[in-house]
Short mmCIF file of C-alpha atoms in Angstrom, two decimals:
data_model
loop_
_atom_site.label_atom_id
_atom_site.label_comp_id
_atom_site.label_asym_id
_atom_site.label_seq_id
_atom_site.Cartn_x
_atom_site.Cartn_y
_atom_site.Cartn_z
CA MET A 697 134.36 0.68 231.11
CA THR A 698 135.08 2.04 227.46
CA TYR A 699 134.04 2.39 224.41
CA CYS A 700 135.68 1.68 220.84
CA VAL A 701 134.69 1.59 217.47
CA GLY A 702 136.08 0.58 214.05
CA LEU A 703 134.64 1.43 210.62
CA LYS A 704 135.81 -0.26 207.72
CA LEU A 705 134.72 1.75 204.56
CA ASN A 706 135.81 1.73 200.84
CA ALA A 707 138.30 4.73 201.05
CA GLY A 708 139.81 2.87 204.63
CA LEU A 709 139.67 2.10 208.13
CA VAL A 710 138.62 4.58 211.25
CA MET A 711 138.85 3.63 214.60
CA LEU A 712 138.16 5.69 217.58
CA SER A 713 138.62 4.69 221.26
CA ASP A 714 138.70 6.45 224.94
CA THR A 715 141.03 5.72 227.43
CA ARG A 716 139.08 5.83 230.95
CA THR A 717 139.88 2.41 233.19
CA ASN A 718 137.99 2.03 236.38
CA ALA A 719 137.89 -0.02 239.38
CA GLY A 720 134.71 0.81 241.08
CA LEU A 721 133.78 4.57 240.86
CA ASP A 722 136.37 5.25 243.02
CA ASN A 723 139.29 4.28 241.00
CA ILE A 724 139.74 5.75 237.85
CA SER A 725 142.64 6.36 235.42
CA CYS A 726 143.56 6.85 232.08
CA TYR A 727 145.14 4.08 230.17
CA ARG A 728 145.64 3.94 226.21
CA LYS A 729 143.33 1.14 224.45
CA MET A 730 144.35 1.62 220.78
CA PHE A 731 147.71 0.12 219.80
CA PHE A 732 149.72 0.10 216.72
CA PHE A 733 151.63 -2.94 214.89
CA GLU A 734 153.38 -1.58 212.01
CA ASN A 735 155.28 -1.82 208.99
CA PRO A 736 155.01 1.31 207.45
CA GLY A 737 154.04 0.34 203.75
CA GLU A 738 154.01 -3.47 204.08
CA ARG A 739 151.33 -4.22 207.26
CA VAL A 740 149.71 -2.20 209.45
CA ILE A 741 147.35 -3.36 212.60
CA VAL A 742 145.47 -1.45 214.71
CA VAL A 743 144.32 -3.14 218.36
CA MET A 744 141.66 -1.85 220.43
CA THR A 745 140.63 -3.31 223.36
CA ALA A 746 138.26 -3.41 226.26
CA GLY A 747 137.62 -5.36 229.68
CA SER A 748 139.92 -5.89 232.45
CA LEU A 749 143.23 -4.25 232.11
CA SER A 750 145.36 -6.97 233.33
CA VAL A 751 143.95 -9.02 230.63
CA THR A 752 144.46 -6.73 227.69
CA GLN A 753 147.97 -5.08 229.18
CA THR A 754 149.18 -8.99 229.21
CA THR A 755 147.70 -9.65 226.09
CA LEU A 756 149.35 -6.93 224.33
CA ALA A 757 152.78 -7.41 225.99
CA ARG A 758 152.54 -11.05 225.09
CA LEU A 759 151.85 -10.03 221.50
CA GLN A 760 154.97 -7.59 221.65
CA GLU A 761 156.67 -9.94 223.00
CA ALA A 762 156.18 -12.67 220.26
CA ILE A 763 157.21 -9.90 217.62
CA ALA A 764 160.55 -8.98 219.32
CA ASP A 765 161.23 -13.01 219.60
CA ASP A 766 164.63 -14.11 217.78
CA MET A 767 162.49 -17.31 216.92
CA ALA A 768 159.24 -15.22 215.58
CA ASP A 769 157.87 -16.95 212.47
CA GLU A 770 154.62 -16.57 210.96
CA THR A 771 152.39 -18.40 213.53
CA THR A 772 153.89 -16.41 216.66
CA SER A 773 154.15 -12.68 215.25
CA VAL A 774 151.44 -10.37 214.08
CA LEU A 775 153.86 -8.66 211.79
CA LEU A 776 154.60 -12.38 209.99
CA ALA A 777 151.37 -13.92 209.72
CA PRO A 778 151.04 -14.29 206.03
CA THR A 779 147.37 -12.99 206.29
CA LEU A 780 145.35 -10.59 208.40
CA LEU A 781 143.13 -13.51 208.98
CA ARG A 782 146.00 -15.13 210.61
CA ALA A 783 147.20 -12.22 212.60
CA ALA A 784 143.62 -12.01 213.79
CA THR A 785 143.88 -15.51 214.89
CA ILE A 786 147.48 -15.13 216.95
CA ILE A 787 145.73 -12.31 218.90
CA GLY A 788 142.65 -14.27 219.61
CA ASP A 789 144.57 -17.27 220.48
CA THR A 790 146.47 -14.76 222.86
CA LEU A 791 143.66 -12.91 224.31
CA SER A 792 141.96 -16.64 225.20
CA ARG A 793 144.76 -18.25 226.78
CA THR A 794 145.78 -15.00 228.70
CA ARG A 795 141.84 -14.58 229.91
CA ARG A 796 141.67 -18.33 230.94
CA GLU A 797 145.08 -17.75 233.26
CA ILE A 798 143.90 -14.78 234.71
CA ALA A 799 140.18 -16.06 235.36
CA GLU A 800 141.76 -18.85 237.07
CA GLN A 801 143.74 -17.09 239.11
CA CYS A 802 140.84 -14.74 240.20
CA ARG A 803 138.37 -18.10 240.67
CA ASP A 804 139.34 -17.75 244.42
CA LEU A 805 137.80 -14.57 244.66
CA ARG A 806 134.98 -15.12 242.68
CA GLN A 807 136.48 -12.24 240.30
CA GLN A 808 135.58 -11.60 236.61
CA ALA A 809 138.25 -11.15 234.11
CA SER A 810 137.66 -10.86 230.76
CA ALA A 811 138.13 -8.76 227.59
CA SER A 812 137.46 -8.18 223.75
CA MET A 813 139.50 -6.57 220.96
CA ILE A 814 139.02 -4.89 217.58
CA VAL A 815 141.63 -5.48 215.37
CA ALA A 816 141.97 -3.48 211.94
CA GLY A 817 144.48 -3.51 209.24
CA GLN A 818 145.71 -4.15 206.01
CA ARG A 819 148.80 -6.05 204.63
CA LYS A 820 150.71 -5.48 201.09
CA GLY A 821 148.66 -6.89 198.58
CA GLY A 822 145.79 -8.23 200.99
CA GLU A 823 142.41 -6.61 201.57
CA GLN A 824 141.48 -3.94 204.77
CA ARG A 825 139.97 -6.68 207.31
CA LEU A 826 138.09 -5.41 210.26
CA PHE A 827 137.54 -7.91 213.45
CA LEU A 828 135.66 -8.10 216.65
CA ILE A 829 137.91 -10.52 218.65
CA TYR A 830 135.33 -12.03 221.44
CA PRO A 831 137.09 -13.19 224.61
CA GLU A 832 136.95 -16.73 224.00
CA GLY A 833 139.36 -15.83 221.16
CA ASN A 834 136.83 -16.63 218.36
CA PHE A 835 136.08 -13.36 216.31
CA ILE A 836 133.48 -12.18 213.33
CA GLU A 837 134.30 -9.72 210.96
CA ALA A 838 132.53 -6.48 209.38
CA THR A 839 131.12 -6.55 206.30
CA GLU A 840 129.30 -4.58 203.42
CA ASP A 841 125.90 -4.50 205.15
CA THR A 842 127.89 -3.94 208.62
CA PRO A 843 130.57 -1.41 208.29
CA PHE A 844 131.07 -0.89 211.97
CA LEU A 845 132.03 -2.65 214.99
CA GLN A 846 132.02 -1.87 218.56
CA ILE A 847 133.18 -2.63 221.85
CA GLY A 848 132.70 -1.94 225.56
CA GLU A 849 129.51 0.84 225.85
CA HIS A 850 128.21 0.64 222.53
CA LYS A 851 124.77 1.34 222.72
CA TYR A 852 124.40 5.21 223.53
CA GLY A 853 126.15 5.12 220.25
CA LYS A 854 125.28 3.46 217.87
CA PRO A 855 121.86 4.89 216.59
CA ILE A 856 124.15 7.85 215.05
CA LEU A 857 126.20 5.27 213.35
CA ASP A 858 123.20 3.22 212.17
CA ARG A 859 122.19 6.27 210.39
CA VAL A 860 124.71 7.61 208.64
CA VAL A 861 127.65 4.93 208.10
CA THR A 862 127.74 3.09 204.84
CA PRO A 863 130.56 1.76 203.18
CA ALA A 864 130.44 4.83 200.79
CA THR A 865 131.18 6.87 203.53
CA SER A 866 134.36 9.27 203.27
CA LEU A 867 137.23 9.22 205.61
CA ALA A 868 136.37 12.76 206.57
CA ASP A 869 132.43 11.61 207.47
CA ALA A 870 133.41 8.43 209.26
CA GLN A 871 135.76 10.71 211.50
CA LYS A 872 133.22 12.92 212.55
CA ALA A 873 130.49 9.76 212.72
CA VAL A 874 132.76 7.98 215.21
CA LEU A 875 133.36 11.23 217.16
CA LEU A 876 129.38 11.85 217.57
CA SER A 877 128.99 8.76 218.18
CA MET A 878 131.98 8.71 221.30
CA ASP A 879 130.08 12.30 221.79
CA SER A 880 126.93 10.83 223.28
CA THR A 881 128.70 7.68 225.03
CA LEU A 882 130.53 10.37 226.84
CA ARG A 883 127.15 12.48 227.89
CA SER A 884 125.56 9.25 229.18
CA ASN A 885 128.42 6.74 230.83
CA LEU A 886 130.93 8.79 233.10
CA SER A 887 133.25 5.29 232.75
CA VAL A 888 133.82 6.31 229.40
CA GLY A 889 135.96 9.17 229.33
CA MET A 890 139.06 11.68 227.53
CA PRO A 891 141.40 11.92 226.25
CA LEU A 892 140.41 10.11 222.66
CA ASP A 893 142.89 8.22 220.33
CA LEU A 894 141.55 8.59 216.88
CA ALA A 895 143.24 6.70 213.95
CA VAL A 896 142.84 6.64 210.02
CA ILE A 897 144.20 3.87 207.72
CA GLU A 898 143.33 5.37 204.33
CA ARG A 899 142.92 2.08 202.04
CA ASP A 900 146.22 0.19 200.41
CA ALA A 901 148.47 2.60 202.62
CA CYS A 902 149.60 0.01 204.76
CA ARG A 903 150.38 2.45 207.52
CA ILE A 904 148.85 4.63 209.93
CA SER A 905 147.83 7.52 207.73
CA GLN A 906 146.60 9.45 210.80
CA HIS A 907 146.58 9.51 214.30
CA ARG A 908 145.22 12.17 216.96
CA ARG A 909 144.92 12.09 220.24
CA ILE A 910 141.65 14.19 221.11
CA ARG A 911 142.27 16.09 225.39
CA GLU A 912 139.67 17.29 227.49
CA GLY A 913 138.44 20.87 226.04
CA ASP A 914 139.88 20.13 222.50
CA PRO A 915 138.51 23.39 220.95
CA ASP A 916 137.35 21.52 217.58
CA PHE A 917 135.94 18.52 219.59
CA MET A 918 134.10 21.04 221.60
CA GLN A 919 132.83 22.97 218.56
CA MET A 920 131.24 20.18 216.87
CA SER A 921 129.88 18.65 219.98
CA ALA A 922 128.18 22.24 220.40
CA ALA A 923 127.04 22.24 216.70
CA TRP A 924 125.43 18.58 216.66
CA SER A 925 123.59 19.50 219.44
CA ALA A 926 122.12 22.60 217.99
CA ALA A 927 121.52 21.14 214.64
CA LEU A 928 119.68 18.47 216.59
CA ARG A 929 117.50 20.76 218.32
CA ASP A 930 117.06 22.48 215.00
CA SER A 931 116.07 19.26 213.38
CA PHE A 932 113.57 18.34 216.17
CA GLY A 933 111.88 21.39 215.94
CA LYS A 934 111.34 20.69 212.14
CA VAL A 935 110.09 16.98 212.40
CA THR A 936 106.36 16.87 212.99
CA ILE A 937 103.99 14.38 214.22
CA MET B 1026 112.85 -6.87 227.10
CA THR B 1027 110.95 -3.57 227.04
CA TYR B 1028 110.84 0.16 226.57
CA CYS B 1029 108.92 2.88 229.03
CA VAL B 1030 109.72 6.37 229.31
CA GLY B 1031 107.45 8.85 231.37
CA LEU B 1032 107.98 13.06 231.30
CA LYS B 1033 107.33 15.36 233.92
CA LEU B 1034 106.84 18.89 232.53
CA ASN B 1035 105.46 21.71 233.41
CA ALA B 1036 102.58 21.43 231.11
CA GLY B 1037 101.83 17.65 232.11
CA LEU B 1038 103.22 14.33 232.05
CA VAL B 1039 103.75 11.95 228.84
CA MET B 1040 104.26 8.43 228.86
CA LEU B 1041 104.94 6.15 226.23
CA SER B 1042 105.49 2.51 226.06
CA ASP B 1043 106.04 -0.51 223.65
CA THR B 1044 104.30 -3.54 223.89
CA ARG B 1045 106.25 -6.57 222.94
CA THR B 1046 107.19 -9.21 225.65
CA ASN B 1047 109.32 -12.40 224.65
CA ALA B 1048 110.94 -15.29 226.82
CA GLY B 1049 113.52 -16.10 224.35
CA LEU B 1050 113.78 -14.86 220.37
CA ASP B 1051 111.15 -17.28 219.48
CA ASN B 1052 108.63 -16.81 221.64
CA ILE B 1053 107.04 -13.24 221.24
CA SER B 1054 103.50 -11.81 222.17
CA CYS B 1055 102.06 -8.39 222.31
CA TYR B 1056 101.23 -7.36 225.79
CA ARG B 1057 100.01 -3.85 226.82
CA LYS B 1058 102.35 -2.44 229.24
CA MET B 1059 100.65 0.65 230.16
CA PHE B 1060 97.73 0.55 232.60
CA PHE B 1061 95.29 3.49 234.01
CA PHE B 1062 93.62 4.41 237.17
CA GLU B 1063 91.06 6.89 237.31
CA ASN B 1064 88.66 8.88 239.02
CA PRO B 1065 88.59 11.61 236.09
CA GLY B 1066 88.91 15.13 237.47
CA GLU B 1067 89.70 13.82 240.98
CA ARG B 1068 92.44 11.19 240.42
CA VAL B 1069 94.75 9.66 237.70
CA ILE B 1070 97.96 7.38 237.71
CA VAL B 1071 99.07 5.63 234.75
CA VAL B 1072 101.37 2.46 235.58
CA MET B 1073 104.11 1.08 233.01
CA THR B 1074 105.81 -2.07 233.60
CA ALA B 1075 109.00 -3.90 232.67
CA GLY B 1076 110.05 -7.21 233.35
CA SER B 1077 108.90 -10.64 234.39
CA LEU B 1078 105.15 -10.82 232.68
CA SER B 1079 104.02 -13.13 235.85
CA VAL B 1080 105.44 -10.33 237.92
CA THR B 1081 103.87 -7.61 236.28
CA GLN B 1082 100.68 -9.00 235.51
CA THR B 1083 100.30 -10.58 239.30
CA THR B 1084 101.04 -7.05 240.86
CA LEU B 1085 98.54 -5.31 238.58
CA ALA B 1086 95.75 -8.02 239.14
CA ARG B 1087 96.35 -7.34 242.71
CA LEU B 1088 96.02 -3.54 242.75
CA GLN B 1089 92.96 -3.78 240.71
CA GLU B 1090 91.51 -6.00 242.69
CA ALA B 1091 92.63 -4.03 246.23
CA ILE B 1092 90.39 -1.56 244.37
CA ALA B 1093 87.68 -3.24 244.10
CA ASP B 1094 87.49 -5.15 247.38
CA ASP B 1095 84.56 -4.00 249.66
CA MET B 1096 86.98 -3.35 252.36
CA ALA B 1097 89.18 -0.58 250.64
CA ASP B 1098 90.67 1.61 252.33
CA GLU B 1099 93.33 4.43 252.07
CA THR B 1100 96.10 1.88 252.67
CA THR B 1101 95.37 -0.88 249.89
CA SER B 1102 93.69 1.15 246.90
CA VAL B 1103 95.61 3.66 245.25
CA LEU B 1104 92.53 5.37 244.29
CA LEU B 1105 91.82 6.00 247.79
CA ALA B 1106 95.67 6.70 248.90
CA PRO B 1107 95.58 10.29 250.42
CA THR B 1108 98.38 11.56 248.31
CA LEU B 1109 100.16 10.08 244.97
CA LEU B 1110 103.12 9.50 247.21
CA ARG B 1111 101.29 6.62 249.21
CA ALA B 1112 99.68 5.52 246.08
CA ALA B 1113 103.60 4.99 245.17
CA THR B 1114 103.98 3.11 248.07
CA ILE B 1115 101.10 0.75 247.57
CA ILE B 1116 101.95 -0.10 244.43
CA GLY B 1117 105.69 -0.71 245.43
CA ASP B 1118 105.04 -2.51 248.44
CA THR B 1119 102.56 -4.37 245.91
CA LEU B 1120 105.40 -5.08 243.61
CA SER B 1121 107.72 -6.10 246.03
CA ARG B 1122 105.49 -8.85 247.63
CA THR B 1123 104.94 -10.54 244.15
CA ARG B 1124 108.40 -10.21 243.10
CA ARG B 1125 109.34 -12.32 246.33
CA GLU B 1126 106.87 -14.59 246.14
CA ILE B 1127 107.14 -15.27 242.34
CA ALA B 1128 111.35 -15.40 242.58
CA GLU B 1129 110.49 -18.12 245.78
CA GLN B 1130 108.56 -20.35 243.22
CA CYS B 1131 111.19 -20.05 240.73
CA ARG B 1132 114.15 -20.63 242.92
CA ASP B 1133 114.48 -24.47 242.28
CA LEU B 1134 114.83 -23.91 238.59
CA ARG B 1135 117.06 -21.09 239.28
CA GLN B 1136 115.16 -18.67 237.29
CA GLN B 1137 115.09 -15.21 237.53
CA ALA B 1138 111.59 -12.89 237.88
CA SER B 1139 111.71 -9.31 238.56
CA ALA B 1140 110.04 -6.43 237.58
CA SER B 1141 110.13 -2.41 237.52
CA MET B 1142 107.90 -0.09 236.99
CA ILE B 1143 106.95 3.72 236.29
CA VAL B 1144 103.84 5.54 238.15
CA ALA B 1145 102.70 9.03 237.02
CA GLY B 1146 99.72 10.90 238.11
CA GLN B 1147 98.21 13.64 240.05
CA ARG B 1148 95.47 13.98 242.57
CA LYS B 1149 93.15 17.03 242.43
CA GLY B 1150 94.87 19.39 244.78
CA GLY B 1151 98.12 17.63 244.55
CA GLU B 1152 101.01 17.94 242.46
CA GLN B 1153 101.65 16.01 239.38
CA ARG B 1154 104.38 13.04 240.42
CA LEU B 1155 106.40 10.67 238.41
CA PHE B 1156 108.10 7.33 240.01
CA LEU B 1157 110.26 4.67 238.86
CA ILE B 1158 109.31 1.48 241.21
CA TYR B 1159 112.41 -0.47 241.88
CA PRO B 1160 111.72 -4.63 241.81
CA GLU B 1161 112.38 -4.44 246.01
CA GLY B 1162 109.67 -1.60 246.33
CA ASN B 1163 111.70 1.35 247.04
CA PHE B 1164 111.37 4.22 244.30
CA ILE B 1165 112.71 7.48 242.84
CA GLU B 1166 111.09 10.31 241.53
CA ALA B 1167 111.50 12.93 238.73
CA THR B 1168 113.01 16.44 239.48
CA GLU B 1169 113.31 19.80 237.44
CA ASP B 1170 117.10 18.44 237.13
CA THR B 1171 115.99 15.05 235.67
CA PRO B 1172 112.48 15.44 234.12
CA PHE B 1173 112.24 11.73 232.56
CA LEU B 1174 112.41 8.34 234.02
CA GLN B 1175 113.14 5.15 231.92
CA ILE B 1176 112.71 1.12 232.22
CA GLY B 1177 114.02 -1.74 230.13
CA GLU B 1178 116.06 -0.87 227.42
CA HIS B 1179 116.77 2.80 228.16
CA LYS B 1180 120.21 3.57 226.72
CA TYR B 1181 119.70 3.50 222.81
CA GLY B 1182 116.68 6.44 223.19
CA LYS B 1183 118.68 8.84 225.74
CA PRO B 1184 120.58 10.61 223.90
CA ILE B 1185 117.19 12.54 222.46
CA LEU B 1186 115.85 13.19 225.70
CA ASP B 1187 118.95 14.66 227.19
CA ARG B 1188 119.56 16.97 224.65
CA VAL B 1189 115.72 18.21 224.15
CA VAL B 1190 113.85 17.56 227.28
CA THR B 1191 113.38 20.11 230.03
CA PRO B 1192 110.26 21.05 232.33
CA ALA B 1193 109.57 23.80 229.65
CA THR B 1194 109.36 21.30 226.86
CA SER B 1195 105.53 21.56 225.58
CA LEU B 1196 103.52 18.74 225.42
CA ALA B 1197 103.43 18.38 221.53
CA ASP B 1198 107.21 18.35 221.68
CA ALA B 1199 107.30 16.13 224.70
CA GLN B 1200 105.30 13.56 222.59
CA LYS B 1201 107.67 13.95 219.83
CA ALA B 1202 110.89 13.51 221.97
CA VAL B 1203 109.18 10.19 223.67
CA LEU B 1204 108.18 8.88 219.74
CA LEU B 1205 111.78 9.61 218.69
CA SER B 1206 113.32 7.94 221.48
CA MET B 1207 111.24 4.92 221.19
CA ASP B 1208 112.32 4.97 217.41
CA SER B 1209 116.00 4.57 217.76
CA THR B 1210 115.21 1.80 220.38
CA LEU B 1211 113.19 0.14 218.14
CA ARG B 1212 115.89 0.17 215.37
CA SER B 1213 118.23 -1.75 217.46
CA ASN B 1214 116.47 -3.89 219.68
CA LEU B 1215 114.54 -6.66 218.45
CA SER B 1216 112.95 -7.44 221.93
CA VAL B 1217 111.31 -3.76 221.70
CA GLY B 1218 108.54 -3.86 219.07
CA MET B 1219 105.15 -2.30 217.90
CA PRO B 1220 102.36 -1.19 218.63
CA LEU B 1221 103.12 1.69 221.09
CA ASP B 1222 100.79 3.28 223.88
CA LEU B 1223 101.38 7.04 224.25
CA ALA B 1224 99.24 9.12 226.80
CA VAL B 1225 99.14 12.24 227.93
CA ILE B 1226 98.09 13.82 231.37
CA GLU B 1227 97.55 17.25 231.10
CA ARG B 1228 98.87 19.56 234.01
CA ASP B 1229 95.80 19.62 236.71
CA ALA B 1230 93.22 17.76 234.31
CA CYS B 1231 93.55 14.87 236.72
CA ARG B 1232 92.41 12.51 233.73
CA ILE B 1233 93.97 11.09 230.71
CA SER B 1234 94.08 13.74 228.32
CA GLN B 1235 95.03 11.88 225.26
CA HIS B 1236 95.58 8.00 224.82
CA ARG B 1237 96.85 6.65 221.26
CA ARG B 1238 97.95 3.11 220.36
CA ILE B 1239 100.63 3.39 217.56
CA ARG B 1240 100.34 0.30 215.45
CA GLU B 1241 102.70 -1.22 212.92
CA GLY B 1242 102.87 1.10 209.83
CA ASP B 1243 100.81 4.08 211.71
CA PRO B 1244 101.44 6.86 208.73
CA ASP B 1245 101.98 9.55 210.83
CA PHE B 1246 104.84 7.68 213.19
CA MET B 1247 106.50 6.38 209.48
CA GLN B 1248 106.77 9.74 208.38
CA MET B 1249 108.05 11.32 211.70
CA SER B 1250 110.97 8.64 211.56
CA ALA B 1251 111.62 9.27 207.93
CA ALA B 1252 111.75 12.96 208.83
CA TRP B 1253 114.12 12.28 211.62
CA SER B 1254 116.52 10.04 209.78
CA ALA B 1255 116.61 12.43 206.79
CA ALA B 1256 117.03 15.31 209.48
CA LEU B 1257 120.02 13.72 210.94
CA ARG B 1258 121.63 13.15 207.89
CA ASP B 1259 121.06 16.53 206.73
CA SER B 1260 122.45 17.82 210.00
CA PHE B 1261 125.39 15.67 209.85
CA GLY B 1262 126.24 17.31 206.58
CA LYS B 1263 126.19 20.61 207.81
CA VAL B 1264 128.68 19.91 211.34
CA THR B 1265 132.36 20.43 210.65
CA ILE B 1266 134.93 19.00 212.58
#
């Protein structure tokens, strides 16, 4: 499983992903699920992935190959696409094609292979965009009403986001919100695991403003997690029915 | 969908269920999912249900029929079974048989029909018991380590239970905990809906100590929900990363 969440705020974009990949309970490994495509100051795109590793890795490899290709143009390279919407379309098409090919290969074994992605970014002169790309390649976009998108194990971590995240949330509070959302998920689903990748793109920076890898035992994360548990219990004591 | 939760505490048993039943999004109705079998002072059993209404209603009707039958004995009536474990076995067997029959009827249409149940209670001279009965009729039991059991849409409401419920939790706090757990679920899953049924069985009372139906717009529930949201936002402001 996986948990990835992206927030689109007035102040910028905030993304958080875990790194646990598993095939069954007895085959667990650590793979990065957050990827950067960047031409700093001009364009930045963050892709987060959930689903079959063979689908997500092949999709990402094809996107990278398309960028590096001598014949790369605005219809093939996410760094040359004229808008973020076109870049999301390239990613969606690549994901859809890869997924169909691999599903076809798996058909004899009746195994499923699918994946979804969150794509966040901005190009110079454009707006910030945050998309959720479905396995079929179509996508939806975050709006003022729903400023966050999640993929993977999204349920445990949704109540806190519902309650505290609005477009006006600061980047500092947003990082706290996604980390607390992840904390609830880590406690409840073993197939979501540390380390975490946290990235921030300030509005109009068009570059990765911050990227931090949070490892098992990270003292700041542990302190925040303990403080949140204590604060929740304290709040619980004060509420009456 | 459904959300039902049961807690086994040193002080007693606490159960909460919603009442929304739906077939698709355009066919929504209200059915009670909490049922009492009681011989006050001697024995009390609460059953909560999740799954296909035809399976749960038929199972409950058969359990009631078996109690009323002139030939009722300790192998057929949950009110005569010598222990709560035997009563859970009767319920599990009845559920499993009913589910298999209905699944067989549905086979041509390739429709699924399944259900699970939470069973809580105590008989005079016995211990309090809390079981989760699977569609196949087998069951698990709450323990000191895991004093709560959930059926239906369990994920949204689990983080708060994980953080505040222990066997030492008071009955008042336990009611608050299950109502807050339900509140998070109601906000996130449209197929879980008011009114709610809340029941408390004090330890060794062997009767329903309290049963309350909480309807849409209940002022106490609304006040608690608003206070919890405010307390969460307040706690969120205090935690630092």
